[in-house]
Short mmCIF file of C-alpha atoms in Angstrom, two decimals:
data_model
loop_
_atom_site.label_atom_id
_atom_site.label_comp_id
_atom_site.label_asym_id
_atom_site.label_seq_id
_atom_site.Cartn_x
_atom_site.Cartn_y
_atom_site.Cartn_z
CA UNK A 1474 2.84 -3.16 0.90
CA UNK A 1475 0.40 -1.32 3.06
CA UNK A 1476 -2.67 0.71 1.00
CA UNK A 1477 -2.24 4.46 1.76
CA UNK A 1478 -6.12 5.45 0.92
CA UNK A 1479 -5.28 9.09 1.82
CA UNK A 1480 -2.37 9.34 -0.63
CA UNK A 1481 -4.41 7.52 -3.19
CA UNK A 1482 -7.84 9.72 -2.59
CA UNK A 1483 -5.39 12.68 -3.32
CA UNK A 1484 -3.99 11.44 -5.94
CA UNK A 1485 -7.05 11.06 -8.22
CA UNK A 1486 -8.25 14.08 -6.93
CA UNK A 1487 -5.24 16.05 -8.60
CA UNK A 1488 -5.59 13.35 -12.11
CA UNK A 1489 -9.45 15.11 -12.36
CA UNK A 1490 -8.37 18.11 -11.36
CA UNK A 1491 -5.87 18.39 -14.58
CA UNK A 1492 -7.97 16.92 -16.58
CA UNK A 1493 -10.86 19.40 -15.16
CA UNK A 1494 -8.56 22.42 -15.76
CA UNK A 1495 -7.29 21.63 -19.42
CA UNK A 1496 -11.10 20.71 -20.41
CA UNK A 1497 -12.07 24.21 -19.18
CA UNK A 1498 -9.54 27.00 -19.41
CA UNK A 1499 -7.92 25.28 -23.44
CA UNK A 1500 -9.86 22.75 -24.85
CA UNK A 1501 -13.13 24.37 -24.43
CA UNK A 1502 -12.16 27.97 -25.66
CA UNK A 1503 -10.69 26.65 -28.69
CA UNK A 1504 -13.11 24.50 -29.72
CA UNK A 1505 -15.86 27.04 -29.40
CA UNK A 1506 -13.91 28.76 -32.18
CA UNK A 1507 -12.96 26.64 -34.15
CA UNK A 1508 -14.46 22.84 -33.88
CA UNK A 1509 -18.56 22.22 -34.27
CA UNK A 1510 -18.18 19.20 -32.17
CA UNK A 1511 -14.83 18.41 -30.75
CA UNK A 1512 -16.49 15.40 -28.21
CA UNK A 1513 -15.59 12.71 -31.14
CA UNK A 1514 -11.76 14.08 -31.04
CA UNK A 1515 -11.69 14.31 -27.37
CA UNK A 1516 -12.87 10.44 -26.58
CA UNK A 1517 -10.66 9.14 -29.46
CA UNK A 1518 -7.89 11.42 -28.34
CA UNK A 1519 -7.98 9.82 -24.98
CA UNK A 1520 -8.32 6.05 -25.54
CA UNK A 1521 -4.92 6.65 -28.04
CA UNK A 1522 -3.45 8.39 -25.51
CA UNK A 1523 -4.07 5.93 -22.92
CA UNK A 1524 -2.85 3.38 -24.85
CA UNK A 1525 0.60 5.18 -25.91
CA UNK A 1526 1.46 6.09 -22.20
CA UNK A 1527 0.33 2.96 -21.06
CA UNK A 1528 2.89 1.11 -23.75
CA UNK A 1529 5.50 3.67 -22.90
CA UNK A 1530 5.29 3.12 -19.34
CA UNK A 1531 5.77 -0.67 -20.00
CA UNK A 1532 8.37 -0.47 -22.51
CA UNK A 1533 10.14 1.84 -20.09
CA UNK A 1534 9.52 -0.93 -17.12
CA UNK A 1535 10.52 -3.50 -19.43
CA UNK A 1536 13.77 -1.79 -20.87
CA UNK A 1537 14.65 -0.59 -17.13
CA UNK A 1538 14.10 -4.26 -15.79
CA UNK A 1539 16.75 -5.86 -18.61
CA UNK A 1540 19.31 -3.03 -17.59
CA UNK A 1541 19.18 -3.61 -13.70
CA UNK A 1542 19.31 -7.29 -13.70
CA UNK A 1543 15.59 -8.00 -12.72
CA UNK A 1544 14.03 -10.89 -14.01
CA UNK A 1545 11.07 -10.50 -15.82
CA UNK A 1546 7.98 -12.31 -14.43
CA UNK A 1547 4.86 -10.54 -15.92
CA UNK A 1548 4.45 -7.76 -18.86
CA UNK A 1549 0.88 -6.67 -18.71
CA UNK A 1550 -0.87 -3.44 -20.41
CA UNK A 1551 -4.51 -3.83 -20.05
CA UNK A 1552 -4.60 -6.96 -18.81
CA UNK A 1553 -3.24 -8.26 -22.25
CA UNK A 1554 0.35 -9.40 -21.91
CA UNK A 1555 2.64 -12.52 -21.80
CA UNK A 1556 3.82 -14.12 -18.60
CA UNK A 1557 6.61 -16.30 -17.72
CA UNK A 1558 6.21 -19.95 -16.51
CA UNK A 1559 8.94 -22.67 -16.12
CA UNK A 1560 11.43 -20.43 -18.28
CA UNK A 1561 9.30 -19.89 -21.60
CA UNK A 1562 6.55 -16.50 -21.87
CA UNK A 1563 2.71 -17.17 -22.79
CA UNK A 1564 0.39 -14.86 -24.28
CA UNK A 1565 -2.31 -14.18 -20.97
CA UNK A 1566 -5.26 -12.41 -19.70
CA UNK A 1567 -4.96 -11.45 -16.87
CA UNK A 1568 -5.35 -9.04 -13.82
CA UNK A 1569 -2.32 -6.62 -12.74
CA UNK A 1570 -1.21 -4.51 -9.94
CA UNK A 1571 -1.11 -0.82 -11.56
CA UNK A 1572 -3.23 1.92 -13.24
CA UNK A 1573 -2.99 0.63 -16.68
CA UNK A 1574 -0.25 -1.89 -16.71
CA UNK A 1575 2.28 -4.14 -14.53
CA UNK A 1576 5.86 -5.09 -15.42
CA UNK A 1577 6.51 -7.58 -12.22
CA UNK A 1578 9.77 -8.49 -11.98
CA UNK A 1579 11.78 -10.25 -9.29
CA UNK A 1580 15.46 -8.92 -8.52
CA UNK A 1581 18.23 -11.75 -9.72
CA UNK A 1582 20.30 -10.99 -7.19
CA UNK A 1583 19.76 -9.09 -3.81
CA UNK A 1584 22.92 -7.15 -3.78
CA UNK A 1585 23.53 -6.91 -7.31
CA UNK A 1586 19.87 -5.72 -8.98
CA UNK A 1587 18.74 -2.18 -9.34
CA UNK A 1588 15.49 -0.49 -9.78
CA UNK A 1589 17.33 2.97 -10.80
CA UNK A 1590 16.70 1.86 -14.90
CA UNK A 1591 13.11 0.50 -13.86
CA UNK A 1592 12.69 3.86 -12.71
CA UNK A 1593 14.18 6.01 -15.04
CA UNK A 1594 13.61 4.72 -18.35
CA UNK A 1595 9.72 5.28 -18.33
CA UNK A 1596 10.30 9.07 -17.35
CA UNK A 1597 12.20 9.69 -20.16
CA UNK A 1598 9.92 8.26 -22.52
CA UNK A 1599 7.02 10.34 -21.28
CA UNK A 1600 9.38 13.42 -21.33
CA UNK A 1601 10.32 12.50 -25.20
CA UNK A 1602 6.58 12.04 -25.76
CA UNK A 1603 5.92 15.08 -23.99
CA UNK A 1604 8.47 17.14 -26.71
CA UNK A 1605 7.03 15.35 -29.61
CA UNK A 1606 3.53 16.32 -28.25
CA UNK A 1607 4.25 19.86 -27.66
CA UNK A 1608 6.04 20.29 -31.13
CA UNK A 1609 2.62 18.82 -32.94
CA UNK A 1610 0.74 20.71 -30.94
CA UNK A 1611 2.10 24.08 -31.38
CA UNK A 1612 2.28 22.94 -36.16
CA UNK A 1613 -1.62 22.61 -35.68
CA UNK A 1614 -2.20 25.51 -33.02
CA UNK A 1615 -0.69 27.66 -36.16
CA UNK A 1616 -2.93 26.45 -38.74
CA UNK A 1617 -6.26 26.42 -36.27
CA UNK A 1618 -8.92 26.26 -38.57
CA UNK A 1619 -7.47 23.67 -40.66
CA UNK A 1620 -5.91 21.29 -37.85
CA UNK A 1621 -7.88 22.37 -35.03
CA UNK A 1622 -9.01 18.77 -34.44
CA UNK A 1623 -5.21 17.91 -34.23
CA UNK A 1624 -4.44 20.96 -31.42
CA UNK A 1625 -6.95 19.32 -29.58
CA UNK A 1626 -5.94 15.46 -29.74
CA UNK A 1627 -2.74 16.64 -28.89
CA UNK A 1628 -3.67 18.13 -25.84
CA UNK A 1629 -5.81 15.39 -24.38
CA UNK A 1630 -3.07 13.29 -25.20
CA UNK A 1631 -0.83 15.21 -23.39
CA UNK A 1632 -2.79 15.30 -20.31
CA UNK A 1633 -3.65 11.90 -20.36
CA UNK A 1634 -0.04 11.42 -20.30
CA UNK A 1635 0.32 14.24 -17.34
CA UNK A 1636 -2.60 12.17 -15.90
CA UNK A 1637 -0.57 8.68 -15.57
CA UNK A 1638 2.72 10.46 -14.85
CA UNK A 1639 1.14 12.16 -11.46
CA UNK A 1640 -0.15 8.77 -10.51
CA UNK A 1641 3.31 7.07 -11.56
CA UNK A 1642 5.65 9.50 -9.75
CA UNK A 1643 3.87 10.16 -6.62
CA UNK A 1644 5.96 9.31 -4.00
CA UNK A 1645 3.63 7.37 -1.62
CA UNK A 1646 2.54 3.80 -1.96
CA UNK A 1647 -1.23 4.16 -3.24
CA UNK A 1648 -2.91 1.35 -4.44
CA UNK A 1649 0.12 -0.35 -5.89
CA UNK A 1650 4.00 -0.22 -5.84
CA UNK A 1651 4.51 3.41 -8.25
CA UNK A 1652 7.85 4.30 -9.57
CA UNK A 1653 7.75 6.91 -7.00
CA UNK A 1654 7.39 5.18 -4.30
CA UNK A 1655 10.35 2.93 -5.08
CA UNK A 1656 12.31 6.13 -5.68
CA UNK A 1657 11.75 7.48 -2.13
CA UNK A 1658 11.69 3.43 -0.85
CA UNK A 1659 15.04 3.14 -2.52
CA UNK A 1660 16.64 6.74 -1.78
CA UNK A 1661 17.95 4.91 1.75
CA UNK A 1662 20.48 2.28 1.05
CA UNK A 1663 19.43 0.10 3.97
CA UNK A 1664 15.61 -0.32 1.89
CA UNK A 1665 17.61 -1.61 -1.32
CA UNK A 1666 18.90 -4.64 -0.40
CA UNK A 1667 15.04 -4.95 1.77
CA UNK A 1668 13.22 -4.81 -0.95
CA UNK A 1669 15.21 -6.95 -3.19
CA UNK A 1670 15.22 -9.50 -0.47
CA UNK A 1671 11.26 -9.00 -0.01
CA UNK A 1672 10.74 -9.73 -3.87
CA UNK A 1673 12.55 -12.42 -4.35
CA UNK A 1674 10.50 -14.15 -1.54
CA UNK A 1675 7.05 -13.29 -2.31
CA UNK A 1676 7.29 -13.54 -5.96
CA UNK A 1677 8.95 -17.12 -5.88
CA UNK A 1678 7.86 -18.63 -2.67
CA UNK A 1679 4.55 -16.98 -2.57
CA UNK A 1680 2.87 -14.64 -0.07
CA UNK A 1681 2.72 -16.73 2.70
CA UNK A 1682 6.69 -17.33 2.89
CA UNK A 1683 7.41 -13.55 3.18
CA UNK A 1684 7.93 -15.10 7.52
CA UNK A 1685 11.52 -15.87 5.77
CA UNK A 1686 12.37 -12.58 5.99
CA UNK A 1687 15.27 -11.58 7.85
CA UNK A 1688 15.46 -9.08 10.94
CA UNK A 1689 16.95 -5.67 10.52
CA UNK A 1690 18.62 -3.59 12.79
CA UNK A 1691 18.58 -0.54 10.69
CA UNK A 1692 15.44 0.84 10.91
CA UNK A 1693 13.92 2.84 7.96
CA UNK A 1694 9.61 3.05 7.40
CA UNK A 1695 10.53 -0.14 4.79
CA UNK A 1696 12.79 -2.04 7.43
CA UNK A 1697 10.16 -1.41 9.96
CA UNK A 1698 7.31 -2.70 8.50
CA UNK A 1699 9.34 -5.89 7.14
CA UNK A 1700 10.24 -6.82 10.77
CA UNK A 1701 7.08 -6.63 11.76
CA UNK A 1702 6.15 -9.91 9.79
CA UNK A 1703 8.21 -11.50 11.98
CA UNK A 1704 6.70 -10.35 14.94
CA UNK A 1705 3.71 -12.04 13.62
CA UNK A 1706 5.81 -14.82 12.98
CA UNK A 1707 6.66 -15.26 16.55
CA UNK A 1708 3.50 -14.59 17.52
CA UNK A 1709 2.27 -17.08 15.85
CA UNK A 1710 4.82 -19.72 18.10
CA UNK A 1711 4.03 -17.77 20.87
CA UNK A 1712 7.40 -16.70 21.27
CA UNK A 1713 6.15 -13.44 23.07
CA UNK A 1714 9.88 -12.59 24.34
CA UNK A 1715 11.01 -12.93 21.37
CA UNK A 1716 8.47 -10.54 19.50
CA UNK A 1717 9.03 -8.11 21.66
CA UNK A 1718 13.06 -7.81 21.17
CA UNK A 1719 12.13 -7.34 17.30
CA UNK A 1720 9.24 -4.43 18.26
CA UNK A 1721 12.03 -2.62 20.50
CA UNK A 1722 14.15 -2.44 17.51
CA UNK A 1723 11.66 0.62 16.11
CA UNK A 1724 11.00 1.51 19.62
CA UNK A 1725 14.58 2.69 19.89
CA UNK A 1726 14.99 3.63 16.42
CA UNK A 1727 16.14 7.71 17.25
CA UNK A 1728 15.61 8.78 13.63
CA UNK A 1729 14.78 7.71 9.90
CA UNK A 1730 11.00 6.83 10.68
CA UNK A 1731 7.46 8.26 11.50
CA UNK A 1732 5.31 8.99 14.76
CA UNK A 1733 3.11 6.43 12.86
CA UNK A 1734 5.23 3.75 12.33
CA UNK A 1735 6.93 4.19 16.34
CA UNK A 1736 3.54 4.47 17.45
CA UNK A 1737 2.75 1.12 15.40
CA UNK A 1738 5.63 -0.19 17.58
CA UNK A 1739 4.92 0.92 20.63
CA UNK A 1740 1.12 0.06 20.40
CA UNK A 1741 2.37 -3.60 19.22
CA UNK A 1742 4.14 -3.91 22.48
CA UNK A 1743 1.60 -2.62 24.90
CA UNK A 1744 -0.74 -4.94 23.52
CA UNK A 1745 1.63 -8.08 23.87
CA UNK A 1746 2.01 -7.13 27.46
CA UNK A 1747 -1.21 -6.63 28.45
CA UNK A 1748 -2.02 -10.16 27.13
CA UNK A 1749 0.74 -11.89 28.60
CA UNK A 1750 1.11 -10.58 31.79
CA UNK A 1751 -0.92 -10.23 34.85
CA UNK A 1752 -3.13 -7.29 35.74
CA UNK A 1753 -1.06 -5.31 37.99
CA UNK A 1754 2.29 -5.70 35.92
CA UNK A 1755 -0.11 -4.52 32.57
CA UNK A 1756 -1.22 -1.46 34.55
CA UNK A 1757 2.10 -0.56 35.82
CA UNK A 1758 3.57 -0.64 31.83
CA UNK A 1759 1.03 1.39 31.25
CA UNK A 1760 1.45 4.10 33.66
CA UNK A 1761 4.42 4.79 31.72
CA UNK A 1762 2.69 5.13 27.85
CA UNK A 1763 2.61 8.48 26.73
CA UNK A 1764 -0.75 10.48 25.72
CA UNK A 1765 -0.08 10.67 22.65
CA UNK A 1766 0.02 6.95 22.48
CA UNK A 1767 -2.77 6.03 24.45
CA UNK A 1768 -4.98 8.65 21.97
CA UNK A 1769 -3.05 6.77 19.03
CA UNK A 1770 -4.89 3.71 20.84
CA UNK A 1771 -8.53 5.34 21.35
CA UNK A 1772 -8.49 6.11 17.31
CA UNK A 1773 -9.15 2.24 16.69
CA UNK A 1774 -7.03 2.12 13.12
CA UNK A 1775 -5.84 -0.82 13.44
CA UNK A 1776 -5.48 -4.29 14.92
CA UNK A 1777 -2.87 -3.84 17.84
CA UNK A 1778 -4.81 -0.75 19.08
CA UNK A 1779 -7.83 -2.52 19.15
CA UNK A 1780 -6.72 -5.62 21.01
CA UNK A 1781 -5.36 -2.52 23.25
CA UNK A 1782 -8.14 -0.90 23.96
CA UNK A 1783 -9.74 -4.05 24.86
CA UNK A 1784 -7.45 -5.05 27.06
CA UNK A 1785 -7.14 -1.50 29.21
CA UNK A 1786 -10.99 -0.92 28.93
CA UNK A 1787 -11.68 -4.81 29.62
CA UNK A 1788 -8.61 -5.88 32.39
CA UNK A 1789 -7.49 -2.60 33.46
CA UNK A 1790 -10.29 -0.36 34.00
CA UNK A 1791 -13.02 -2.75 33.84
CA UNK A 1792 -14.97 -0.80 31.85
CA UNK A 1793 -17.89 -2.92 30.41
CA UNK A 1794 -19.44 0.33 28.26
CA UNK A 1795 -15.67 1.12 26.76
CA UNK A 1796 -15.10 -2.66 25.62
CA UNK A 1797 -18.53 -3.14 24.21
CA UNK A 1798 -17.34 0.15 22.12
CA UNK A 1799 -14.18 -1.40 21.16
CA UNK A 1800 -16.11 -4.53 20.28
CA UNK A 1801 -18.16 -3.05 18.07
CA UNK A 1802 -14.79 -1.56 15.48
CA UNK A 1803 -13.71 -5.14 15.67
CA UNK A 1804 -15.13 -6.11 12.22
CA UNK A 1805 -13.95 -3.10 10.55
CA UNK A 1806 -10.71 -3.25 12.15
CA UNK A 1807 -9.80 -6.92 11.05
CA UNK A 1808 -10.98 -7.16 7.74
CA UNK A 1809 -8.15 -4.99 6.92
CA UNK A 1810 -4.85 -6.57 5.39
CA UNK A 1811 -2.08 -6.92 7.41
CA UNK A 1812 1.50 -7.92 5.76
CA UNK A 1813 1.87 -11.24 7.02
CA UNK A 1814 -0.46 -10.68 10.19
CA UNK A 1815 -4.19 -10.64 9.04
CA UNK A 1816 -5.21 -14.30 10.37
CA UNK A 1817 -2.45 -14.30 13.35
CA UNK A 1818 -4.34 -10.95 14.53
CA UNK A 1819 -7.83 -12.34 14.39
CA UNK A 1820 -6.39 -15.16 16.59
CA UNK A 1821 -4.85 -12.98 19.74
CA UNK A 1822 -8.09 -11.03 19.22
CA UNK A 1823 -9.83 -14.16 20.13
CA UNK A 1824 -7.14 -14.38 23.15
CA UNK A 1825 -8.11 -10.63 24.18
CA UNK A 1826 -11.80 -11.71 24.27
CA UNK A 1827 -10.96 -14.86 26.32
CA UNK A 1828 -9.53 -13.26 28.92
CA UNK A 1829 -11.95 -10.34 29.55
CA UNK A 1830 -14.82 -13.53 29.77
CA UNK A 1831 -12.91 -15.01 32.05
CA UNK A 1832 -12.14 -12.10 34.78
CA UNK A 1833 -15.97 -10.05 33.76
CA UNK A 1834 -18.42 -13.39 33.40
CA UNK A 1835 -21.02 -11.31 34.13
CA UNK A 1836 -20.20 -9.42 30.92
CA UNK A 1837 -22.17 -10.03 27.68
CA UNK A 1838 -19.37 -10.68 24.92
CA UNK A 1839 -20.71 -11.20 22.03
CA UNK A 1840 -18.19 -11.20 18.99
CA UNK A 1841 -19.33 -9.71 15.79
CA UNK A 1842 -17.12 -11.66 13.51
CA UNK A 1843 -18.64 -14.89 15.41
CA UNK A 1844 -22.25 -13.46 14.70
CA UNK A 1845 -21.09 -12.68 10.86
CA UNK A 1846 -19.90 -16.18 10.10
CA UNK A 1847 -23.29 -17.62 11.74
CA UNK A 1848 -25.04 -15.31 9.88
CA UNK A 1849 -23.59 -16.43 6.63
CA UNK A 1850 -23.53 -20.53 7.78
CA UNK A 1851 -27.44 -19.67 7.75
CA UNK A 1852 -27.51 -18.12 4.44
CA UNK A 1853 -26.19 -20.70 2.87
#
């Protein structure tokens, strides 16, 4: 789903930050005492230690995935693995959507599969590794002069392990799907049967049939976003009526989701009636937009807002020095991804432009993404 670069920023920021701490306040002390050169531990110490988390991790997805009825598509540590294709598993190379592995897996059944083993079973493997850790660490930390070296591999590999697990378990989508993120996803029953539904499309129809999805009238962050796609998808036919009966839908959501994702909403529908209807009826709608709303617009974070702002600054206003502003985030704004929307968006941008050229001819519009694909036409 969407990247949360916050979430993720902070998240590596707390992995160096353990690894930071143990380097300074243990593994430094104790060497200093007792190891001449404790570098060659430490680097061996953490490749093995990537390389057992990143197996337990795996075998935990892979066990978990078997228990809740999910059918295995991809088992990938390193991007060394075997993948399935027409029934039967190959030995691959390949790419993968985690920190050091992917187990991708499609549910069997929408109702009937469960992520709670897929979850589960790679936490308790770190936690037994954890114990088994600990106990071999504290039998060398009693004999230090003798199996110093050992103290100290035990450690790294500890906090390599504490390393992965903070990634794993933090419950925010970072740059991939973590276990905790389908823990929180999955704590509301009305995301379970979502996701499972959301899977099954995308991993065997492909990323462009996730339109298929159905609409949801219970609204959860998950449920939200999924409905969107199909308010691209009618978008995409036009259908403006209908897009905005599935945008009200969060609109009137009362609980169960964020001032960002309403916001998202609300900001979805402003822009669809400011590019569908005439002037006056636009400025009436809104008259009635709250401020917080309209300085959700003036941020520029994303592509409704910005087709928005070009609209109110270019139609309402008339504003030629706001719109050439909002003209110039355009670029940044739409080379973002956008489940299901990212080439539907760039397309009602084009509408936004249209119009302002039409009632401001006077206006110079010149459209950076235009000038970028030009610009590369003549490079090559």
């Amino acid at each position: 789903m969407k990247k949360n670069e916050i979430a993720t920023f902070i998240v590596y920021l707390l992995m160096l930050g353990i690894a930071a701490l143990v380097g300074f306040l243990v593994i430094n002390p104790f060497s200093r005492d007792y190891l001449s050169n404790p570098w060659i531990v430490v680097i061996v110490s953490m490749i093995v230690g990537l390389v057992l988390n990143a197996v337990l991790l795996e075998v935990g997805h892979l066990l978990g995935a078997l228990a809740g009825k999910l059918k295995i598509e991809m088992w990938v540590i390193f991007g060394l693995g075997i993948k399935a294709k027409n029934g039967k598993f190959r030995f691959v190379a390949t790419g993968y959507d985690g920190l050091t592995g992917e187990t991708k897996v499609t549910p069997k059944d929408p109702e009937k599969s469960s992520f709670s083993a897929y979850i589960l079973f790679p936490m308790l493997f770190i936690v037994l590794e954890a114990i088994a850790v600990a106990i071999i660490g504290a039998i060398a930390y009693s004999k230090p002069t003798d199996l110093g070296w050992l103290y100290v591999a035990s450690i790294v590999v500890m906090t390599t392990g504490a390393m992965i697990t903070v990634y794993n378990i933090f419950p925010a989508h970072l740059d991939t799907d973590t276990d905790g993120y389908r823990m929180m996803l999955l704590s509301k029953p009305a995301n379970k049967l979502a996701y499972n539904q959301y899977l099954i499309i995308k991993n065997e129809k492909g990323e462009s049939a996730i339109f298929d999805m159905p609409v949801y009238d219970e609204i959860t962050e998950f449920t939200a976003e999924i409905n969107m796609i199909n308010v691209y998808k009618q978008l995409a036919a036009k259908d403006y009526v209908g897009a905005l009966k599935i945008v009200q839908k969060t609109i009137d959501a009362d609980k169960g989701i964020s001032f960002a994702t309403k916001a998202y909403a609300e900001i979805m529908k402003l822009s669809i009636v400011l590019m569908t209807t005439k002037k006056e009826d636009g400025a009436r709608y809104y008259d009635t937009v709250p401020d917080d709303i309209r300085k959700t617009i003036s941020s520029l974070n994303d592509a409704p807002s910005l087709r928005s702002y070009l609209l109110i600054s270019g139609v309402l206003e008339g504003s030629e020095n706001e719109f050439q502003y909002g003209l110039g985030k355009a670029e940044r704004v739409l080379k973002k991804d956008i489940l299901g929307g990212k080439e539907i968006e760039k397309t009602l941008y084009g509408y936004c432009l249209t119009r302002v050229k039409t009632l401001h001819p006077d206006w110079t519009v010149e459209d950076p993404l235009e000038e970028k694909q030009e610009t590369n036409k003549t490079a090559e």
